[in-house]
């Protein structure tokens, strides 16, 4: 937005895009849901036929990225994630479309059904949220994943991918539009934008856009929350903890703590904090510390956990005193903040205050500790004797996920198709004179509020 | 916030209140749910015993309000709503507490249950959202209603009532705290604030507050949405429409249109727009217009609907030409915007563009029109041959309502206890070695993703 005129032109462009998305959404609502799977099939076929063109665009993105990598401006892992030409990756992307098509349709489900009075039936039926704005990282295949999820759930979507994958995502988007053109779903049902200034203009379109889903860092999410009236679903941080309770079994603690920390350190569901029950300071804790150190994990310890491992080999290299800030930090690397606690309730209190309410695991054999953990912990995913890395839509069997929500409204934890729907109430009068409240509140009718069979649809 | 120092002191006060609410919420999660009903019982008993004190405070609010009324600074209907001494009103407030206590507990319900693999069970269980900030109008009994709903659903709440009812709501709040002091629910579970500057400071407490629910005008809601990162649930406008389709039965149209407009014109679920199928311009429409005029409703008509009733008596007094703005207006009084349309789809398009997505009703005998209406209309409440006035939690049999949401995330339409809960995922490993993803993704285990019986709780 360096040029003031571009700000106003991107604002006009944003309004056109958002309005077109809304019109496409509304039009699509009158189309039979079976058309959604036909659209997914058409997209798969078009992409399959244009594989060479997609890979050619991806090669250009890769070349630009490798130049930036050599200049130290991009990380190796990001460049690797850009690459669609890795064996099997393109096919996995296509298979993802078919997998989404085979999931149950999340809309049109009756979740509440009551007869209000004779001949007056109320149904609460799931429906799409409307128009989604999804902002995501570099991986270009996410364009196709999100498009598939949006179409299956009946939501129109505006997508903005990482700038490093621009050429790839541009061609993928135009092939999706080409495919939709052959179907009953409007081609503007899925649109892409490519610049940050378009995003900031789109955030003002609360009249047309219903939900923003940023998948990215803390800064991106907070910036979006501060700049829009549109509801935002996403997660800012992934500060996850493992708590080793008094009754923990050693092997469970070792396996779960080590995997939660080291399996994939950049993931949001990796552990950043370890809490140790005080009774384990001189027994299980030193073994755990050795195992972590042998996996090159740096430990930032409070006084108690520090002093009980000071005689271990290599502590001078791997162990330092922690600060309060460490317990609020998402390290995303080989560092773990460690602290002693005297009870499960103290662990819960620490986590509720410091964590990002994402995923926390307890290692315990005590039923009461488990129960308190699940009741008291204010986190989306409360785990028992299980690695925090299980917090994932695919591992949960949701089929696929749009993202993980650490918010506490609408959807929480891994968000699948269920998280992309809301509901509407349908009230139908079958009475000869129609129905008015005065029939009930001034006339002789009585509200029955009788439950109806949910499997009987309103039409 | 006229005094700069008061801004910083109210910001500190807001943080203390919000932090206390969060601590009360977290503490309450470890308390058995049966304690919630005991707390409701205690509140009822304390209020019952202190009726005289409450009515004395209410009398002071009433006297101040009547002075303002005589100066033309308050409306008569607002003053009337303040009055807790009307016969039966205090008792109805107490009965409301008992009614809420008798509703099913909305938390602890398993909504999804899967075995991820042998001995590894995932449950999605409903839980409270956390800390609510509820801002509402003058009626003082709302303090008690919302407190009851919050306690029943396990949410801590911070309440801000209208300034006109300050003395009444202050004593009600302190009696609620007094009652909670006798129970296992912390007395800071329900807190009240009394000034606007406290609200603006509370809106910055997104670390402690999970959901804001403003019940009030458009301006209040938009102002809040613009000034907080906390999710906001509420409704800005209530621009509802009735569409009279080609096949409408005259009696249904007359009864539903007239009640939707005149039953309670200040209500958000009253009709502000009437759409008429073009085939009815010279048949049903003039009858409907006469009926509306005889009820003193002013009609703002487009050219077609205007010219077909120009010869009715009294049109010069009641009928004028409409402007485009009229179709975006919540009149909240005896004015109705009227327009001709040529099909149900045109009616849907008009409403999706102009309405507030609250409640819209079609008068029709045509099944296809009904189906398109319910599919195509992007409104929380899609009605058929029924008065828009049915859109209400009590009439829906939800027991009671916290408000009506025109948002499209979390909860939509009348919001009862169900709308105050979210869920968390609980994953429990019963394996001898605990569970790691490497058991599945590198080892020999296979994800089963087998459905479990939802009625079997995780503990």
mmCIF file of C-alpha atoms in Angstrom, chain B residues 57 60-62 64-65 68 73-74 78 82 135-140 160-170 193-196:
data_model
loop_
_atom_site.group_PDB
_atom_site.id
_atom_site.type_symbol
_atom_site.label_atom_id
_atom_site.label_comp_id
_atom_site.label_asym_id
_atom_site.label_seq_id
_atom_site.Cartn_x
_atom_site.Cartn_y
_atom_site.Cartn_z
ATOM 1 C CA UNK B 57 -33.470 -0.105 45.703
ATOM 2 C CA UNK B 60 -35.052 4.602 44.054
ATOM 3 C CA UNK B 61 -34.203 3.666 40.449
ATOM 4 C CA UNK B 62 -37.879 4.190 39.516
ATOM 5 C CA UNK B 64 -34.923 8.773 39.296
ATOM 6 C CA UNK B 65 -36.292 7.341 36.050
ATOM 7 C CA UNK B 68 -36.011 11.750 33.667
ATOM 8 C CA UNK B 73 -34.992 12.102 28.756
ATOM 9 C CA UNK B 74 -36.328 8.540 29.064
ATOM 10 C CA UNK B 78 -38.095 1.927 29.387
ATOM 11 C CA UNK B 82 -37.401 -1.005 35.109
ATOM 12 C CA UNK B 135 -23.848 -6.157 28.396
ATOM 13 C CA UNK B 136 -27.566 -5.613 28.525
ATOM 14 C CA UNK B 137 -30.406 -3.152 28.658
ATOM 15 C CA UNK B 138 -32.322 -1.614 31.534
ATOM 16 C CA UNK B 139 -34.429 -4.531 32.809
ATOM 17 C CA UNK B 140 -32.867 -5.325 36.201
ATOM 18 C CA UNK B 160 -23.119 -4.720 32.953
ATOM 19 C CA UNK B 161 -26.728 -3.557 33.060
ATOM 20 C CA UNK B 162 -28.329 -0.322 31.971
ATOM 21 C CA UNK B 163 -27.395 2.693 34.091
ATOM 22 C CA UNK B 164 -31.081 3.376 34.813
ATOM 23 C CA UNK B 165 -31.298 0.160 36.864
ATOM 24 C CA UNK B 166 -27.995 0.636 38.668
ATOM 25 C CA UNK B 167 -29.274 0.543 42.251
ATOM 26 C CA UNK B 168 -31.430 -2.533 41.627
ATOM 27 C CA UNK B 169 -28.777 -4.455 39.767
ATOM 28 C CA UNK B 170 -26.127 -3.561 42.334
ATOM 29 C CA UNK B 193 -19.583 -3.535 36.691
ATOM 30 C CA UNK B 194 -21.459 -0.291 36.393
ATOM 31 C CA UNK B 195 -19.678 2.135 34.074
ATOM 32 C CA UNK B 196 -18.952 2.388 30.375
#
